[in-house]
Every structure is written in C-alpha cells, then in structure tokens.
Amino acid sequence: MLVCCWRMTVNSSLSYFVLTAYIHVGSLKFLCFVVTALVYVGIVLVNTSLMVVICMNRSLHEPMYMFLLSLFVNELYGSTGLFPFLLVQILSDLHTVPAPLCLLQIFCIYMYGNVEVCNLAVMSYDRYLAICDPLHYKSRMTSQKAAVLISGVWFYSVLKLLITLSLNVRLSRCGNVVNSLYCQNYLIVKLACSDTRLNNIYGIFGTVVTVIVPLIPILFSYLRILQVCFSGDKQTRQKAVSTCSPHIVSLLNFSFGSCFQIFQSRFSQNKLPVLLQIVLSLYFLIIQPLLSPVMYGMQMSSIRNTYKRVFCSKVWAAHRDGT
C-alpha cells in the first residue's frame, strides 16, 4: 500500500515542469518580449519568402533547391517549436509547462536538430556529385531520388524521436525542476527515480548515430571536392567555392551550436555567466534559421535573381496600381 502511494506521488510530478533558467529582469521583460518576437518574425519572413520563391519558380524545381526547401521548412518548424513557447514564458511570472507540452517541445526541437544535420549531409553529397561528376549529375541525382532522400531524412527523424519519447514517458520522476529555458530530453530523464540505463544507452547511441552517420558523407564529399579544386583550373575552383561556401558556413554554424547544446545539457556550466548560458543555449535555434536562408539567398545567384524578380515585380505592380 505504501509503495503504491509513493508511486502515485512520484507520477504526479509528471503533470508539469518548472523551468528555472529564466532570470528576473523586471520591466525589461516587455523589451525582451518585443526583441524575441521580432527575431521570430524575421525567421518566419526570410524562410517563408525563400520557400515561396522555390515553389513558384519552375526553374528551381531541381534536386539542389528541393534540399534547400526541406532545409528552410525544417528551420521554420524548429523555430516554431521554440519561439511561441518562449514568448509566453517571458511574460509569465511562473515558468511552468505542462508535461504533454514539454514532451511535444522535445519532439519538435530534437527532430529539428536531426533533420538539419541529415539534410546538410545529403546536401554535401549533392554538391559532391555536381562538382566532381557534373556530366552524370542529372542521371545520378534526379528529382525522384531527391524526394526519396528528403522523405528518408524526415521519416528517420520522426522514428528516432518517437523512440526517445516512448523511453522518456515510461519513467517515474521524483522532481519536476529543470534548469533550462525550454524542455530538454536529458534534463527530464535526470529527474527520474526509476532505472534510466536504457535511456542513457539509447541517448548515447542516438547521439553517436546522429553525429557519425552524417559526418561520413560530409567528410567524403568535401575531401573529394578539395581534390577536384586543387587539381582543376581557376574556373573550377571558383565554381566550387561559390557553390559550397553557404553550405560550409551553415554546417559549421550548426555544428558549433549543437556541440555546445550537447555539452551544456550533460556538464555543469556554472562557471559561465548566466546571460552567456542563455545565449548559447538558444544559439542553434536562433542563428541557424536566420543565417542559412540569408547565406543561400545572397550567395546563390539563381535564388537571388528569382527573389528580386518575384518580389520586386509585385512591389512595383502594387506601387503602380496605387498611383
């Protein structure tokens, strides 16, 4: 009887979690709310506009742009998994979150991370084919193959996160205090009273697979691209640099943010200033969705020119009709 009552008490802590990483800023919380809202609006605008450009222009219905479309959709999806929740918490005095919403946020944010790294790996292989084997590129990377690869990336990420959540839900917890701005899987698992060995083993396995498996095609692709650059002429090197630079910047930026996120959730960051901890914990969910579309939109002439033609013509037409 006593054991049953204890289990009921433990499981009742699953009804909500308390987030303790929010600092008291007084009246400045309204300024924080406005700045955060503007950042989210900026992310929505830059990603949505490029998605519209790719979808509306038939000349961009090619594998490379299909991968970019998947990337922009994922970054919009990941940001939406964080920002509305963050905006509510900024204005709230009690930073609590219902357990189902917390698990949903874990699913959204972690799936965003999985899809992003796998999408970048597929894109690196696509760039390898385009630069190292241009004559056979259209036969080796068709739109149908690109669609299969994109579907595989999303399906794998959904399956991986469903397993993660199913292992998390089964746990009994002794506490509900989480030192974070948003829900993180490892921090929730650490609250468990029951055996978490299976969660830890799968967590390590999942992290290794998420990092190592995409890293293989990325390293292979760029080693081959470097070989072509060093052995080719100046025009080939310029083409490789202009084509790969947005991808490399996006990849390095996401890797930095993800590595810090992994280390932060597993090791103590008490020696770092609180504000720096907050910034770095949000880095891969803010900078990446802003940087990627800007980099690809500015660097890739096909997207840049189409963007100007589509939106500038609409602005000019609206101005002409108004006058």
Tab-separated table of C-alpha atoms in Angstrom:
chain	number	residue	atom	x	y	z
A	1	MET	CA	0.000	0.000	0.000
A	2	LEU	CA	2.824	2.359	0.943
A	3	VAL	CA	4.642	1.576	-2.327
A	4	CYS	CA	1.501	2.320	-4.359
A	5	CYS	CA	1.021	5.668	-2.620
A	6	TRP	CA	4.701	6.535	-3.203
A	7	ARG	CA	4.351	5.730	-6.924
A	8	MET	CA	1.257	7.927	-7.178
A	9	THR	CA	3.179	10.800	-5.552
A	10	VAL	CA	6.128	10.352	-7.872
A	11	ASN	CA	3.994	10.099	-11.017
A	12	SER	CA	2.002	13.192	-10.054
A	13	SER	CA	5.126	15.261	-10.732
A	14	LEU	CA	4.588	14.449	-14.419
A	15	SER	CA	1.714	16.934	-14.613
A	16	TYR	CA	4.057	19.911	-15.089
A	17	PHE	CA	7.704	21.010	-15.044
A	18	VAL	CA	9.258	24.182	-13.661
A	19	LEU	CA	11.885	25.976	-15.777
A	20	THR	CA	14.430	27.781	-13.578
A	21	ALA	CA	16.828	29.303	-16.137
A	22	TYR	CA	14.716	32.449	-16.587
A	23	ILE	CA	16.202	35.468	-14.827
A	24	HIS	CA	14.181	38.276	-13.265
A	25	VAL	CA	14.500	41.365	-15.463
A	26	GLY	CA	11.603	43.413	-14.092
A	27	SER	CA	10.027	45.824	-16.580
A	28	LEU	CA	12.649	44.829	-19.178
A	29	LYS	CA	10.663	41.670	-19.867
A	30	PHE	CA	8.485	43.650	-22.287
A	31	LEU	CA	11.593	44.710	-24.202
A	32	CYS	CA	12.791	41.085	-24.211
A	33	PHE	CA	9.376	40.033	-25.497
A	34	VAL	CA	9.466	42.559	-28.361
A	35	VAL	CA	13.045	41.647	-29.372
A	36	THR	CA	12.249	37.912	-29.270
A	37	ALA	CA	9.057	38.459	-31.282
A	38	LEU	CA	10.960	40.481	-33.912
A	39	VAL	CA	13.576	37.739	-34.219
A	40	TYR	CA	10.836	35.145	-34.730
A	41	VAL	CA	9.075	37.321	-37.315
A	42	GLY	CA	12.409	37.743	-39.121
A	43	ILE	CA	12.965	33.973	-39.176
A	44	VAL	CA	9.438	33.377	-40.494
A	45	LEU	CA	9.803	36.036	-43.206
A	46	VAL	CA	13.211	35.021	-44.584
A	47	ASN	CA	12.448	31.293	-44.604
A	48	THR	CA	8.888	31.627	-45.916
A	49	SER	CA	9.884	34.039	-48.685
A	50	LEU	CA	12.579	31.676	-49.989
A	51	MET	CA	10.186	28.733	-49.758
A	52	VAL	CA	7.685	30.689	-51.874
A	53	VAL	CA	10.391	31.590	-54.408
A	54	ILE	CA	11.459	27.951	-54.816
A	55	CYS	CA	7.890	26.640	-55.045
A	56	MET	CA	6.660	29.273	-57.510
A	57	ASN	CA	9.575	29.178	-59.949
A	58	ARG	CA	9.742	26.080	-62.159
A	59	SER	CA	13.409	26.662	-62.983
A	60	LEU	CA	14.194	25.981	-59.303
A	61	HIS	CA	12.387	22.630	-59.229
A	62	GLU	CA	15.688	20.746	-59.174
A	63	PRO	CA	17.285	18.472	-56.535
A	64	MET	CA	19.568	21.154	-55.061
A	65	TYR	CA	16.636	23.512	-54.462
A	66	MET	CA	14.452	20.681	-53.175
A	67	PHE	CA	17.065	20.063	-50.479
A	68	LEU	CA	17.099	23.792	-49.711
A	69	LEU	CA	13.304	23.803	-49.463
A	70	SER	CA	13.480	20.949	-46.948
A	71	LEU	CA	16.119	22.894	-45.013
A	72	PHE	CA	14.012	26.065	-44.851
A	73	VAL	CA	10.862	24.136	-43.871
A	74	ASN	CA	12.789	22.451	-41.062
A	75	GLU	CA	14.226	25.721	-39.763
A	76	LEU	CA	10.775	27.287	-39.724
A	77	TYR	CA	9.438	24.189	-37.967
A	78	GLY	CA	12.212	24.189	-35.340
A	79	SER	CA	11.782	27.893	-34.609
A	80	THR	CA	8.036	27.442	-34.200
A	81	GLY	CA	8.749	24.687	-31.692
A	82	LEU	CA	10.586	27.235	-29.522
A	83	PHE	CA	9.520	30.852	-30.044
A	84	PRO	CA	5.753	30.861	-29.245
A	85	PHE	CA	6.565	28.934	-26.067
A	86	LEU	CA	9.449	31.306	-25.261
A	87	LEU	CA	7.283	34.395	-25.756
A	88	VAL	CA	4.677	33.071	-23.310
A	89	GLN	CA	7.358	32.244	-20.725
A	90	ILE	CA	8.982	35.688	-21.000
A	91	LEU	CA	5.730	37.380	-19.954
A	92	SER	CA	4.917	34.786	-17.311
A	93	ASP	CA	5.922	35.072	-13.657
A	94	LEU	CA	5.608	31.332	-13.052
A	95	HIS	CA	7.689	29.439	-15.585
A	96	THR	CA	5.802	26.173	-15.591
A	97	VAL	CA	4.970	23.952	-18.544
A	98	PRO	CA	2.503	21.023	-18.690
A	99	ALA	CA	4.194	17.670	-19.178
A	100	PRO	CA	2.477	16.887	-22.546
A	101	LEU	CA	3.541	20.280	-23.928
A	102	CYS	CA	7.060	19.686	-22.638
A	103	LEU	CA	7.269	16.346	-24.447
A	104	LEU	CA	5.867	17.937	-27.599
A	105	GLN	CA	8.557	20.622	-27.459
A	106	ILE	CA	11.261	17.972	-27.021
A	107	PHE	CA	9.913	16.211	-30.097
A	108	CYS	CA	9.894	19.409	-32.195
A	109	ILE	CA	13.317	20.735	-31.181
A	110	TYR	CA	15.178	17.425	-31.294
A	111	MET	CA	13.573	16.491	-34.592
A	112	TYR	CA	14.670	19.866	-35.967
A	113	GLY	CA	18.248	19.030	-34.974
A	114	ASN	CA	18.108	15.556	-36.545
A	115	VAL	CA	16.568	16.738	-39.800
A	116	GLU	CA	19.000	19.664	-40.046
A	117	VAL	CA	22.190	17.613	-39.750
A	118	CYS	CA	20.899	14.835	-42.028
A	119	ASN	CA	19.689	17.388	-44.587
A	120	LEU	CA	23.111	19.075	-44.577
A	121	ALA	CA	24.758	15.671	-45.088
A	122	VAL	CA	22.546	14.909	-48.093
A	123	MET	CA	23.264	18.376	-49.496
A	124	SER	CA	27.012	17.799	-49.203
A	125	TYR	CA	26.647	14.596	-51.245
A	126	ASP	CA	24.609	16.517	-53.815
A	127	ARG	CA	27.372	19.134	-54.102
A	128	TYR	CA	29.941	16.342	-54.491
A	129	LEU	CA	28.035	14.917	-57.459
A	130	ALA	CA	27.545	18.350	-59.040
A	131	ILE	CA	31.241	19.332	-58.788
A	132	CYS	CA	33.077	16.013	-59.090
A	133	ASP	CA	30.809	14.289	-61.608
A	134	PRO	CA	28.928	17.070	-63.465
A	135	LEU	CA	28.385	15.050	-66.665
A	136	HIS	CA	26.383	12.359	-64.848
A	137	TYR	CA	24.827	14.611	-62.202
A	138	LYS	CA	21.348	14.756	-63.755
A	139	SER	CA	21.182	10.981	-64.111
A	140	ARG	CA	22.587	10.224	-60.644
A	141	MET	CA	20.601	12.874	-58.763
A	142	THR	CA	17.093	13.118	-60.200
A	143	SER	CA	14.129	14.873	-58.606
A	144	GLN	CA	12.680	11.479	-57.680
A	145	LYS	CA	15.890	10.452	-55.887
A	146	ALA	CA	15.985	13.793	-54.102
A	147	ALA	CA	12.381	13.314	-52.938
A	148	VAL	CA	13.242	9.825	-51.628
A	149	LEU	CA	16.282	11.154	-49.738
A	150	ILE	CA	14.289	14.008	-48.197
A	151	SER	CA	11.457	11.639	-47.205
A	152	GLY	CA	14.012	9.261	-45.679
A	153	VAL	CA	15.568	12.064	-43.621
A	154	TRP	CA	12.210	13.137	-42.183
A	155	PHE	CA	10.947	9.590	-41.611
A	156	TYR	CA	14.173	8.571	-39.823
A	157	SER	CA	13.995	11.665	-37.590
A	158	VAL	CA	10.337	11.059	-36.665
A	159	LEU	CA	11.029	7.402	-35.835
A	160	LYS	CA	14.109	8.250	-33.753
A	161	LEU	CA	12.232	10.864	-31.711
A	162	LEU	CA	9.197	8.621	-31.164
A	163	ILE	CA	11.517	6.025	-29.608
A	164	THR	CA	13.148	8.728	-27.470
A	165	LEU	CA	9.796	9.959	-26.166
A	166	SER	CA	8.460	6.450	-25.528
A	167	LEU	CA	11.520	5.735	-23.355
A	168	ASN	CA	11.013	9.039	-21.558
A	169	VAL	CA	7.290	8.636	-20.846
A	170	ARG	CA	7.735	5.282	-19.099
A	171	LEU	CA	9.930	6.819	-16.348
A	172	SER	CA	8.740	7.712	-12.844
A	173	ARG	CA	10.099	11.027	-11.566
A	174	CYS	CA	10.950	12.387	-8.123
A	175	GLY	CA	11.147	16.028	-9.178
A	176	ASN	CA	9.978	18.481	-11.792
A	177	VAL	CA	12.555	21.315	-11.672
A	178	VAL	CA	14.501	21.803	-14.926
A	179	ASN	CA	17.385	24.268	-15.170
A	180	SER	CA	16.692	25.370	-18.734
A	181	LEU	CA	14.743	27.884	-20.826
A	182	TYR	CA	12.890	25.083	-22.592
A	183	CYS	CA	12.368	21.342	-22.249
A	184	GLN	CA	15.396	19.159	-22.935
A	185	ASN	CA	15.248	15.378	-23.016
A	186	TYR	CA	18.369	14.629	-20.976
A	187	LEU	CA	17.402	17.074	-18.216
A	188	ILE	CA	13.945	15.477	-17.962
A	189	VAL	CA	15.477	11.997	-17.813
A	190	LYS	CA	17.775	13.111	-14.968
A	191	LEU	CA	14.695	13.732	-12.813
A	192	ALA	CA	13.749	10.047	-12.909
A	193	CYS	CA	13.662	7.801	-9.836
A	194	SER	CA	13.354	4.659	-11.927
A	195	ASP	CA	16.114	2.921	-13.873
A	196	THR	CA	17.373	5.125	-16.728
A	197	ARG	CA	20.091	2.845	-18.110
A	198	LEU	CA	18.109	2.088	-21.255
A	199	ASN	CA	17.515	5.820	-21.807
A	200	ASN	CA	21.198	6.606	-21.328
A	201	ILE	CA	22.332	3.813	-23.656
A	202	TYR	CA	19.875	4.847	-26.352
A	203	GLY	CA	20.764	8.508	-25.811
A	204	ILE	CA	24.470	7.838	-26.354
A	205	PHE	CA	23.710	5.570	-29.309
A	206	GLY	CA	21.374	8.173	-30.828
A	207	THR	CA	23.920	10.970	-30.383
A	208	VAL	CA	26.697	8.915	-31.973
A	209	VAL	CA	24.474	7.885	-34.898
A	210	THR	CA	23.228	11.448	-35.377
A	211	VAL	CA	26.800	12.772	-35.460
A	212	ILE	CA	28.846	9.974	-37.064
A	213	VAL	CA	26.467	8.805	-39.807
A	214	PRO	CA	26.006	12.284	-41.371
A	215	LEU	CA	29.692	13.057	-40.821
A	216	ILE	CA	30.785	10.234	-43.166
A	217	PRO	CA	29.165	11.627	-46.374
A	218	ILE	CA	30.133	15.176	-45.359
A	219	LEU	CA	33.838	14.342	-44.943
A	220	PHE	CA	33.876	12.107	-48.028
A	221	SER	CA	32.166	14.749	-50.166
A	222	TYR	CA	34.399	17.640	-49.158
A	223	LEU	CA	37.623	15.624	-49.395
A	224	ARG	CA	36.697	14.767	-52.983
A	225	ILE	CA	35.677	18.382	-53.682
A	226	LEU	CA	39.048	19.588	-52.336
A	227	GLN	CA	40.840	17.128	-54.602
A	228	VAL	CA	38.973	18.493	-57.621
A	229	CYS	CA	39.696	22.083	-56.564
A	230	PHE	CA	43.434	21.503	-56.233
A	231	SER	CA	43.670	19.545	-59.481
A	232	GLY	CA	41.298	21.737	-61.517
A	233	ASP	CA	41.607	25.140	-63.119
A	234	LYS	CA	40.703	28.535	-61.655
A	235	GLN	CA	37.147	28.439	-63.020
A	236	THR	CA	36.504	25.071	-61.355
A	237	ARG	CA	37.776	26.362	-58.016
A	238	GLN	CA	35.608	29.480	-58.240
A	239	LYS	CA	32.542	27.396	-59.030
A	240	ALA	CA	33.238	25.060	-56.105
A	241	VAL	CA	33.762	27.944	-53.680
A	242	SER	CA	30.618	29.834	-54.763
A	243	THR	CA	28.513	26.656	-54.633
A	244	CYS	CA	29.826	25.236	-51.366
A	245	SER	CA	30.517	28.314	-49.228
A	246	PRO	CA	26.892	28.774	-47.991
A	247	HIS	CA	26.712	25.082	-47.150
A	248	ILE	CA	30.052	25.098	-45.293
A	249	VAL	CA	29.122	28.190	-43.272
A	250	SER	CA	25.715	26.702	-42.423
A	251	LEU	CA	27.290	23.376	-41.471
A	252	LEU	CA	29.977	24.911	-39.231
A	253	ASN	CA	27.489	27.233	-37.560
A	254	PHE	CA	25.048	24.420	-36.793
A	255	SER	CA	27.861	22.142	-35.567
A	256	PHE	CA	29.048	24.794	-33.116
A	257	GLY	CA	25.571	25.407	-31.737
A	258	SER	CA	24.743	21.700	-31.483
A	259	CYS	CA	28.025	20.794	-29.756
A	260	PHE	CA	27.503	23.429	-27.110
A	261	GLN	CA	23.916	22.281	-26.612
A	262	ILE	CA	25.048	18.680	-26.073
A	263	PHE	CA	27.812	19.695	-23.652
A	264	GLN	CA	25.570	22.126	-21.784
A	265	SER	CA	22.900	19.529	-21.064
A	266	ARG	CA	25.425	16.986	-19.752
A	267	PHE	CA	28.033	19.084	-17.946
A	268	SER	CA	27.810	21.889	-15.415
A	269	GLN	CA	28.030	25.405	-16.865
A	270	ASN	CA	28.028	27.228	-13.511
A	271	LYS	CA	31.340	28.961	-14.256
A	272	LEU	CA	29.846	30.717	-17.281
A	273	PRO	CA	27.899	33.977	-16.864
A	274	VAL	CA	24.133	33.387	-16.780
A	275	LEU	CA	23.496	35.621	-19.795
A	276	LEU	CA	26.089	33.732	-21.849
A	277	GLN	CA	24.484	30.420	-20.885
A	278	ILE	CA	21.116	31.713	-22.094
A	279	VAL	CA	22.520	32.986	-25.405
A	280	LEU	CA	24.447	29.811	-26.165
A	281	SER	CA	21.527	27.537	-25.234
A	282	LEU	CA	19.381	29.336	-27.829
A	283	TYR	CA	22.146	29.730	-30.432
A	284	PHE	CA	21.359	26.796	-32.725
A	285	LEU	CA	17.629	27.602	-32.626
A	286	ILE	CA	18.033	31.302	-33.480
A	287	ILE	CA	21.192	31.900	-35.527
A	288	GLN	CA	20.882	28.863	-37.805
A	289	PRO	CA	17.309	29.630	-39.029
A	290	LEU	CA	18.392	33.220	-39.704
A	291	LEU	CA	21.817	32.530	-41.193
A	292	SER	CA	21.012	29.706	-43.620
A	293	PRO	CA	18.343	31.452	-45.743
A	294	VAL	CA	20.345	34.702	-45.773
A	295	MET	CA	23.525	32.893	-46.848
A	296	TYR	CA	21.831	30.872	-49.589
A	297	GLY	CA	19.691	33.801	-50.706
A	298	MET	CA	22.671	36.134	-51.072
A	299	GLN	CA	25.275	33.690	-52.367
A	300	MET	CA	23.284	31.686	-54.916
A	301	SER	CA	22.600	33.908	-57.927
A	302	SER	CA	19.686	31.779	-59.168
A	303	ILE	CA	17.768	32.265	-55.915
A	304	ARG	CA	18.823	35.905	-55.575
A	305	ASN	CA	17.735	36.835	-59.087
A	306	THR	CA	14.452	34.944	-58.823
A	307	TYR	CA	13.777	36.539	-55.445
A	308	LYS	CA	14.305	40.016	-56.891
A	309	ARG	CA	12.155	39.265	-59.922
A	310	VAL	CA	9.250	37.812	-57.932
A	311	PHE	CA	9.060	40.263	-55.042
A	312	CYS	CA	10.324	43.421	-56.719
A	313	SER	CA	7.827	42.992	-59.563
A	314	LYS	CA	4.983	42.624	-57.039
A	315	VAL	CA	6.116	45.720	-55.133
A	316	TRP	CA	6.378	47.686	-58.399
A	317	ALA	CA	2.930	46.496	-59.517
A	318	ALA	CA	1.389	47.463	-56.170
A	319	HIS	CA	3.057	50.881	-56.359
A	320	ARG	CA	1.868	51.398	-59.935
A	321	ASP	CA	-1.721	50.420	-59.086
A	322	GLY	CA	-1.628	52.746	-56.110
A	323	THR	CA	-0.556	55.702	-58.231
